Short mmCIF file of C-alpha atoms and ligand atoms in Angstrom, two decimals:
data_model
loop_
_atom_site.label_atom_id
_atom_site.label_comp_id
_atom_site.label_asym_id
_atom_site.label_seq_id
_atom_site.Cartn_x
_atom_site.Cartn_y
_atom_site.Cartn_z
CA MET S 1 -12.55 -8.26 12.72
CA ILE S 2 -15.72 -7.47 14.62
CA ASP S 3 -16.20 -11.09 15.80
CA GLN S 4 -12.58 -11.04 16.88
CA ALA S 5 -13.12 -7.78 18.77
CA ALA S 6 -16.06 -9.35 20.65
CA THR S 7 -14.01 -12.44 21.45
CA ASP S 8 -11.07 -10.33 22.67
CA PHE S 9 -13.41 -8.20 24.76
CA GLU S 10 -15.02 -11.25 26.37
CA ALA S 11 -11.64 -12.78 27.21
CA VAL S 12 -10.73 -9.68 29.22
CA HIS S 13 -14.07 -8.49 30.60
CA GLY S 14 -15.98 -11.78 30.91
CA ALA S 15 -19.11 -10.73 29.02
CA ARG S 16 -20.26 -9.94 25.49
CA PRO S 17 -19.79 -6.31 24.38
CA SER S 18 -22.65 -4.05 23.21
CA GLY S 19 -20.78 -2.64 20.23
CA VAL S 20 -17.58 -1.64 18.48
CA TRP S 21 -16.64 1.94 17.59
CA ALA S 22 -13.72 3.26 15.53
CA ALA S 23 -12.02 6.62 15.13
CA PRO S 24 -9.11 7.41 12.81
CA GLY S 25 -5.73 9.10 13.09
CA ARG S 26 -5.12 12.02 10.75
CA VAL S 27 -2.58 13.86 8.65
CA ASN S 28 -2.93 17.57 8.16
CA LEU S 29 -2.54 18.67 4.54
CA ILE S 30 -1.82 22.28 5.46
CA GLY S 31 -2.63 24.72 8.29
CA GLU S 32 -0.06 23.83 10.97
CA HIS S 33 0.06 25.57 14.35
CA THR S 34 -2.87 27.68 13.22
CA ASP S 35 -5.62 26.01 15.28
CA TYR S 36 -4.73 27.60 18.63
CA ASN S 37 -4.50 30.93 16.80
CA ASP S 38 -8.18 30.69 15.75
CA GLY S 39 -7.01 29.98 12.19
CA PHE S 40 -7.71 27.46 9.44
CA VAL S 41 -6.74 23.80 9.05
CA LEU S 42 -7.21 21.15 6.36
CA PRO S 43 -6.70 17.62 7.69
CA ILE S 44 -7.72 14.25 6.26
CA ALA S 45 -8.52 11.14 8.30
CA LEU S 46 -6.23 8.15 7.85
CA PRO S 47 -7.46 4.62 7.13
CA HIS S 48 -5.74 3.66 10.42
CA THR S 49 -8.14 3.56 13.36
CA THR S 50 -8.44 2.97 17.06
CA ARG S 51 -11.29 0.59 17.88
CA VAL S 52 -13.12 0.65 21.18
CA THR S 53 -15.24 -2.39 22.00
CA ALA S 54 -17.48 -1.60 24.95
CA ARG S 55 -20.41 -2.28 27.20
CA ARG S 56 -22.05 -0.40 30.05
CA ARG S 57 -21.41 -1.18 33.70
CA GLU S 58 -23.97 -0.36 36.33
CA ASP S 59 -21.56 -0.11 39.28
CA GLY S 60 -19.87 3.20 38.43
CA ARG S 61 -16.57 1.61 37.49
CA VAL S 62 -14.49 2.22 34.37
CA ARG S 63 -12.39 -0.77 33.33
CA LEU S 64 -9.90 -0.11 30.54
CA TYR S 65 -7.75 -2.57 28.62
CA SER S 66 -5.49 -1.95 25.63
CA ALA S 67 -4.29 -4.64 23.24
CA GLN S 68 -1.14 -2.51 22.90
CA GLY S 69 -0.72 -2.18 26.68
CA ASP S 70 0.95 -4.23 29.39
CA GLY S 71 -1.76 -6.86 29.72
CA THR S 72 -3.41 -5.35 32.79
CA VAL S 73 -6.86 -3.82 33.26
CA THR S 74 -6.95 -0.26 34.63
CA ASP S 75 -9.90 -0.22 37.04
CA LEU S 76 -11.12 3.24 38.06
CA ALA S 77 -14.05 4.63 40.04
CA LEU S 78 -16.02 7.07 37.89
CA ASP S 79 -16.56 9.43 40.81
CA GLY S 80 -12.84 9.46 41.61
CA LEU S 81 -11.76 10.76 38.18
CA ALA S 82 -9.89 14.06 38.33
CA PRO S 83 -7.09 15.70 36.34
CA GLY S 84 -3.71 14.24 37.25
CA VAL S 85 -5.13 11.02 38.72
CA VAL S 86 -4.50 8.73 35.73
CA THR S 87 -1.05 9.08 34.23
CA SER S 88 -0.86 6.14 31.79
CA TRP S 89 -2.44 5.75 28.33
CA ALA S 90 -5.71 5.18 30.24
CA GLY S 91 -5.82 8.93 30.95
CA TYR S 92 -7.11 9.57 27.43
CA PRO S 93 -10.26 7.42 27.67
CA ALA S 94 -10.70 8.19 31.39
CA GLY S 95 -10.47 11.88 30.52
CA VAL S 96 -13.40 11.48 28.14
CA PHE S 97 -15.64 10.11 30.93
CA TRP S 98 -14.52 13.04 33.10
CA ALA S 99 -15.02 15.69 30.39
CA LEU S 100 -18.49 14.36 29.55
CA ALA S 101 -19.55 14.59 33.20
CA GLU S 102 -18.04 18.07 33.51
CA ALA S 103 -19.95 19.25 30.45
CA GLY S 104 -23.23 18.01 31.93
CA HIS S 105 -23.50 14.82 29.85
CA PRO S 106 -22.47 12.15 32.36
CA ALA S 107 -21.95 8.61 31.13
CA GLY S 108 -22.12 5.73 33.60
CA GLY S 109 -19.42 3.12 34.01
CA ALA S 110 -18.17 0.94 31.19
CA ASP S 111 -15.80 -1.85 30.19
CA LEU S 112 -13.57 -0.92 27.26
CA TYR S 113 -11.25 -2.99 25.10
CA VAL S 114 -9.01 -0.78 22.96
CA ASP S 115 -7.12 -1.93 19.87
CA SER S 116 -5.33 0.37 17.46
CA ASP S 117 -3.25 0.44 14.33
CA VAL S 118 -2.61 4.19 14.49
CA PRO S 119 1.15 4.55 15.04
CA THR S 120 1.85 6.25 18.39
CA GLY S 121 4.22 9.18 18.82
CA ALA S 122 4.32 9.61 15.03
CA GLY S 123 2.38 12.87 14.85
CA LEU S 124 -0.63 11.00 13.44
CA SER S 125 -3.04 11.77 16.31
CA SER S 126 -3.26 8.40 18.00
CA SER S 127 -4.44 10.17 21.16
CA ALA S 128 -7.29 11.97 19.36
CA ALA S 129 -8.31 8.64 17.79
CA LEU S 130 -8.47 7.03 21.23
CA GLU S 131 -10.42 9.93 22.72
CA CYS S 132 -12.86 10.15 19.82
CA ALA S 133 -13.52 6.39 19.66
CA THR S 134 -14.22 6.44 23.40
CA ALA S 135 -16.48 9.48 23.08
CA ALA S 136 -18.42 7.88 20.21
CA ALA S 137 -18.85 4.67 22.23
CA LEU S 138 -20.12 6.47 25.35
CA ASN S 139 -22.39 8.71 23.26
CA ASP S 140 -24.19 5.63 21.95
CA LEU S 141 -24.00 3.44 25.07
CA TYR S 142 -25.57 6.17 27.19
CA GLY S 143 -27.76 7.82 24.52
CA LEU S 144 -26.12 11.21 25.09
CA GLY S 145 -27.22 12.54 21.69
CA LEU S 146 -24.08 14.59 21.07
CA THR S 147 -23.04 15.55 17.52
CA ALA S 148 -19.62 14.74 16.04
CA PRO S 149 -18.25 18.29 16.61
CA GLU S 150 -19.57 18.23 20.19
CA LEU S 151 -17.79 14.93 20.79
CA ALA S 152 -14.60 16.43 19.35
CA LEU S 153 -14.78 19.32 21.82
CA ILE S 154 -15.28 16.86 24.69
CA ALA S 155 -12.24 14.91 23.46
CA GLN S 156 -10.14 18.08 23.26
CA ARG S 157 -11.23 19.05 26.78
CA ALA S 158 -10.16 15.60 28.01
CA GLU S 159 -6.72 16.11 26.49
CA ASN S 160 -6.31 19.75 27.65
CA ALA S 161 -7.63 19.51 31.17
CA PHE S 162 -7.40 15.84 32.17
CA VAL S 163 -4.23 14.69 30.40
CA GLY S 164 -2.71 18.17 30.50
CA VAL S 165 -1.68 18.68 26.85
CA PRO S 166 -2.59 22.20 25.62
CA CYS S 167 -3.45 21.08 22.04
CA GLY S 168 -5.80 22.93 19.71
CA VAL S 169 -8.94 21.37 18.28
CA MET S 170 -7.73 20.15 14.88
CA ASP S 171 -6.90 16.53 15.69
CA GLN S 172 -10.15 15.75 17.51
CA MET S 173 -12.24 17.52 14.85
CA ALA S 174 -10.45 15.55 12.13
CA SER S 175 -10.94 12.24 13.92
CA ALA S 176 -14.61 12.94 14.70
CA CYS S 177 -15.78 14.76 11.56
CA CYS S 178 -13.77 13.75 8.47
CA THR S 179 -15.44 11.94 5.59
CA ALA S 180 -14.00 9.51 3.07
CA GLY S 181 -12.71 11.11 -0.12
CA ALA S 182 -12.50 14.62 1.32
CA ALA S 183 -10.31 16.92 3.36
CA LEU S 184 -11.91 18.78 6.26
CA PHE S 185 -11.69 22.57 5.91
CA LEU S 186 -12.20 23.87 9.43
CA ASP S 187 -12.38 27.40 10.74
CA THR S 188 -11.14 26.80 14.27
CA ARG S 189 -12.77 29.99 15.58
CA THR S 190 -16.33 29.47 14.36
CA LEU S 191 -15.95 25.68 13.99
CA GLU S 192 -17.62 26.07 10.61
CA GLN S 193 -16.55 23.15 8.43
CA ARG S 194 -16.65 22.05 4.82
CA HIS S 195 -15.76 18.70 3.30
CA VAL S 196 -13.57 19.50 0.30
CA PRO S 197 -13.34 16.66 -2.27
CA PHE S 198 -9.76 15.39 -2.50
CA ASP S 199 -9.58 12.72 -5.19
CA LEU S 200 -5.94 11.72 -5.41
CA GLU S 201 -6.74 8.65 -7.46
CA ALA S 202 -8.42 10.65 -10.24
CA ALA S 203 -5.39 12.95 -10.39
CA GLY S 204 -3.00 9.99 -10.67
CA LEU S 205 -1.40 11.06 -7.40
CA ARG S 206 -0.73 9.55 -3.98
CA LEU S 207 -0.16 11.03 -0.56
CA LEU S 208 2.92 9.33 0.82
CA VAL S 209 3.26 9.41 4.61
CA ILE S 210 6.81 9.09 5.93
CA ASP S 211 6.97 8.33 9.66
CA THR S 212 10.49 9.42 10.63
CA ARG S 213 10.17 7.39 13.84
CA VAL S 214 11.51 10.31 15.79
CA LYS S 215 9.02 10.22 18.66
CA HIS S 216 7.30 13.50 19.19
CA ASP S 217 5.79 14.42 22.51
CA LEU S 218 3.50 17.41 22.79
CA GLY S 219 3.65 17.23 26.56
CA ASP S 220 7.31 18.23 26.75
CA GLY S 221 6.72 21.98 27.02
CA ALA S 222 7.93 23.14 23.60
CA TYR S 223 4.41 23.13 22.15
CA ALA S 224 3.05 25.02 25.14
CA ALA S 225 5.85 27.58 24.80
CA LEU S 226 5.04 28.18 21.12
CA ARG S 227 1.39 28.53 21.90
CA ALA S 228 2.17 31.02 24.67
CA GLY S 229 4.45 32.95 22.27
CA CYS S 230 1.66 33.27 19.72
CA GLU S 231 -0.78 34.44 22.38
CA ARG S 232 1.73 36.99 23.68
CA ALA S 233 2.27 38.31 20.14
CA ALA S 234 -1.48 38.65 19.59
CA GLY S 235 -1.73 40.55 22.87
CA LEU S 236 1.10 42.93 21.90
CA LEU S 237 -0.66 43.62 18.61
CA GLY S 238 -3.96 44.24 20.38
CA LEU S 239 -5.64 41.26 18.68
CA ASP S 240 -7.83 38.51 20.12
CA ALA S 241 -5.81 35.98 18.13
CA LEU S 242 -3.26 35.95 15.30
CA ARG S 243 -6.08 34.94 12.98
CA ASP S 244 -7.14 38.60 13.14
CA LEU S 245 -3.93 39.87 11.55
CA PRO S 246 -4.54 40.28 7.79
CA ALA S 247 -1.68 39.48 5.42
CA ALA S 248 -1.66 43.12 4.32
CA GLY S 249 -0.82 44.17 7.88
CA LEU S 250 1.94 41.61 8.38
CA ALA S 251 4.98 43.75 7.49
CA ALA S 252 3.94 46.58 9.83
CA ALA S 253 3.11 44.13 12.61
CA LEU S 254 6.50 42.41 12.34
CA GLU S 255 8.24 45.72 13.01
CA ARG S 256 6.35 46.11 16.27
CA LEU S 257 7.25 42.67 17.60
CA PRO S 258 10.30 41.45 19.52
CA GLU S 259 12.74 39.30 17.57
CA ASP S 260 11.64 36.03 19.13
CA LEU S 261 7.95 36.51 18.28
CA ALA S 262 8.09 37.99 14.77
CA PRO S 263 8.88 34.70 12.98
CA LEU S 264 6.06 32.91 14.81
CA VAL S 265 3.60 35.51 13.60
CA ARG S 266 4.96 35.38 10.05
CA HIS S 267 4.43 31.62 10.02
CA VAL S 268 0.85 31.77 11.28
CA VAL S 269 -0.24 34.52 8.88
CA THR S 270 1.41 32.97 5.82
CA GLU S 271 0.18 29.49 6.81
CA ASN S 272 -3.43 30.69 6.92
CA GLN S 273 -2.84 32.06 3.41
CA ARG S 274 -1.49 28.70 2.31
CA VAL S 275 -4.68 27.03 3.53
CA ALA S 276 -6.74 29.48 1.45
CA GLU S 277 -4.51 28.85 -1.57
CA THR S 278 -4.83 25.08 -1.14
CA ILE S 279 -8.61 25.31 -0.94
CA GLU S 280 -8.68 27.32 -4.18
CA HIS S 281 -6.60 24.65 -5.92
CA LEU S 282 -8.75 21.82 -4.59
CA ASP S 283 -11.98 23.55 -5.55
CA ALA S 284 -10.59 24.01 -9.07
CA GLY S 285 -9.48 20.37 -9.24
CA ARG S 286 -5.79 21.30 -9.39
CA ILE S 287 -4.38 18.77 -6.97
CA ALA S 288 -0.88 18.77 -8.47
CA ALA S 289 -0.66 22.51 -7.74
CA LEU S 290 -0.66 21.70 -4.01
CA GLY S 291 2.95 20.51 -4.23
CA PRO S 292 4.78 23.86 -4.00
CA VAL S 293 2.35 25.05 -1.32
CA LEU S 294 3.25 22.08 0.86
CA THR S 295 6.97 22.63 0.40
CA ALA S 296 6.63 26.35 1.20
CA GLY S 297 4.71 25.35 4.35
CA HIS S 298 7.60 23.15 5.40
CA ALA S 299 10.14 25.95 4.92
CA SER S 300 8.02 28.18 7.13
CA LEU S 301 7.78 25.52 9.87
CA ARG S 302 11.52 24.92 9.63
CA ASP S 303 12.79 28.50 9.44
CA ASP S 304 10.13 30.58 11.18
CA PHE S 305 8.26 28.30 13.56
CA ARG S 306 11.30 26.07 14.15
CA VAL S 307 9.44 22.84 14.80
CA SER S 308 11.13 20.62 12.25
CA CYS S 309 14.16 18.44 12.99
CA PRO S 310 16.98 16.98 10.87
CA GLU S 311 14.95 13.84 10.08
CA THR S 312 11.83 15.69 8.88
CA ASP S 313 13.95 18.14 6.90
CA LEU S 314 15.83 15.29 5.23
CA ALA S 315 12.62 13.42 4.42
CA VAL S 316 11.23 16.53 2.71
CA GLU S 317 14.45 17.24 0.80
CA ALA S 318 14.95 13.65 -0.32
CA ALA S 319 11.30 13.24 -1.39
CA VAL S 320 11.34 16.44 -3.44
CA ALA S 321 14.73 15.61 -4.95
CA ALA S 322 13.35 12.22 -5.99
CA GLY S 323 10.41 13.79 -7.81
CA ALA S 324 7.69 14.42 -5.21
CA LEU S 325 5.58 17.42 -6.24
CA GLY S 326 5.89 18.77 -2.72
CA ALA S 327 6.39 17.66 0.86
CA ARG S 328 6.22 18.91 4.42
CA MET S 329 6.16 17.79 8.00
CA THR S 330 2.65 17.32 9.36
CA GLY S 331 1.33 17.67 12.91
CA GLY S 332 2.96 19.35 15.87
CA GLY S 333 6.56 18.68 14.80
CA PHE S 334 9.76 17.88 16.75
CA GLY S 335 9.82 14.60 14.84
CA GLY S 336 6.76 12.70 13.72
CA SER S 337 5.72 12.36 10.10
CA VAL S 338 6.16 13.99 6.71
CA ILE S 339 3.63 13.94 3.87
CA ALA S 340 4.68 14.01 0.23
CA LEU S 341 2.49 14.46 -2.83
CA VAL S 342 3.75 11.98 -5.39
CA ALA S 343 2.73 10.70 -8.84
CA ALA S 344 1.32 7.18 -8.45
CA ALA S 345 4.11 5.67 -10.54
CA GLU S 346 6.80 7.35 -8.43
CA VAL S 347 5.75 6.16 -4.98
CA ALA S 348 8.20 3.27 -4.78
CA ALA S 349 11.12 5.33 -6.09
CA VAL S 350 10.46 8.27 -3.76
CA SER S 351 10.07 5.96 -0.73
CA GLU S 352 13.31 4.22 -1.64
CA SER S 353 15.19 7.52 -2.04
CA VAL S 354 14.05 8.69 1.39
CA ARG S 355 15.01 5.37 2.94
CA SER S 356 18.41 5.49 1.32
CA ALA S 357 19.00 9.13 2.39
CA PHE S 358 18.11 8.14 5.97
CA GLY S 359 20.55 5.24 5.79
CA SER S 360 23.36 7.50 4.57
CA ALA S 361 22.65 10.01 7.33
CA GLY S 362 22.73 7.27 9.97
CA PHE S 363 19.04 7.72 10.84
CA ALA S 364 16.74 4.79 11.69
CA ALA S 365 14.76 3.53 8.69
CA PRO S 366 11.50 5.46 8.23
CA VAL S 367 8.13 3.74 7.85
CA THR S 368 6.20 4.74 4.73
CA PHE S 369 2.64 4.19 3.57
CA THR S 370 0.17 5.89 1.25
CA ALA S 371 -2.93 7.46 2.77
CA VAL S 372 -6.37 7.92 1.25
CA PRO S 373 -8.80 10.39 2.85
CA SER S 374 -10.91 8.16 5.09
CA ALA S 375 -13.99 8.33 7.30
CA GLY S 376 -14.21 9.88 10.77
CA ALA S 377 -15.47 8.25 13.97
CA ARG S 378 -18.25 5.71 13.51
CA ARG S 379 -19.94 2.67 14.98
CA LEU S 380 -18.75 -0.55 13.36
CA ALA S 381 -21.16 -2.98 15.04
C1 GLA J 401 -0.77 19.00 17.33
C2 GLA J 401 -1.98 19.54 18.10
C3 GLA J 401 -2.93 20.26 17.16
C4 GLA J 401 -2.20 21.28 16.30
C5 GLA J 401 -0.96 20.66 15.67
C6 GLA J 401 -0.13 21.68 14.92
O1 GLA J 401 -1.18 17.99 16.45
O2 GLA J 401 -2.65 18.52 18.75
O3 GLA J 401 -3.97 20.87 17.90
O4 GLA J 401 -1.88 22.42 17.03
O5 GLA J 401 -0.14 20.03 16.62
O6 GLA J 401 -0.83 22.14 13.83
#
């Protein structure tokens, strides 16, 4: 694969690359829409990665090519990069150059060849994978000496300020910092993190990912509106962030909130509790006990946060009816993917039941695969 990457790079850029870097997509086990509320998240990295093959350029130009693109090279002047200037997929890597410079860690120009098997628009963080692979490449090419969490923050800044998507920090932290065999427990306020062993194999279980193929798009305003709603609720309650509302104070807080904000707050507070509960189960080696927590998380996203859709709801229902221990949508919502915790022997039957339920409902066939907790961003060669 690495020889192939060098050959592909040379065919486009006319020279040998200096290296190949990879960063993964992610699924979040639990802790949804908590990251921009200073709360807790628990993602794992997927085995699917975005690879960036790269070399430095000394003329201040950034030349970007994607194997999944339209066959053209996007050629940009480093000193002309500004939010809003690059509107295609190239905005994600270009945004990383921009964010590095803004943060006082300027990289010079570079040629990049991007290739990815992270499904796009599936809620699996293909954009974070692209940003983090680019950041890892530039960190090494230009000896910037940044740590994985620092690179994640640069990547998030690229997405927030350059691309214009107001996401939290979970996806970039997952892509930059996850380790194989573990979930990443992250406090999104302090950025304190812990790698929590998550050995599905030993428990005889699998994590089935069901991509509903309903394209989700965080840029469409609904995500920003939810984020603004949460911030407004925190303000009304006199809190810095919803993270600061303890579960014991939830009932009283709900009475003080307008009807449209109360369910958002209930979701965030109970979701942070579900993260804590999940961590307790994992630390005690009770992986099967995660099932009901996942399903409760889905109900909260569906009924209180209202970010599910008929396809994700059906995938959860059909998976659980077919014997999954639990299931929920993962990521921002409005489509995207569902995860289901399933006994190893049941994977084929559960996948088939979901497929058949989708067929009966007239939905496009979902794509399913099992995910093992994989490594974060790294240099491959
Ligand atoms: C998207 C965002 C994340 C997070 C999730 C919801 O994936 O990029 O920051 O807010 O939605 O948990």
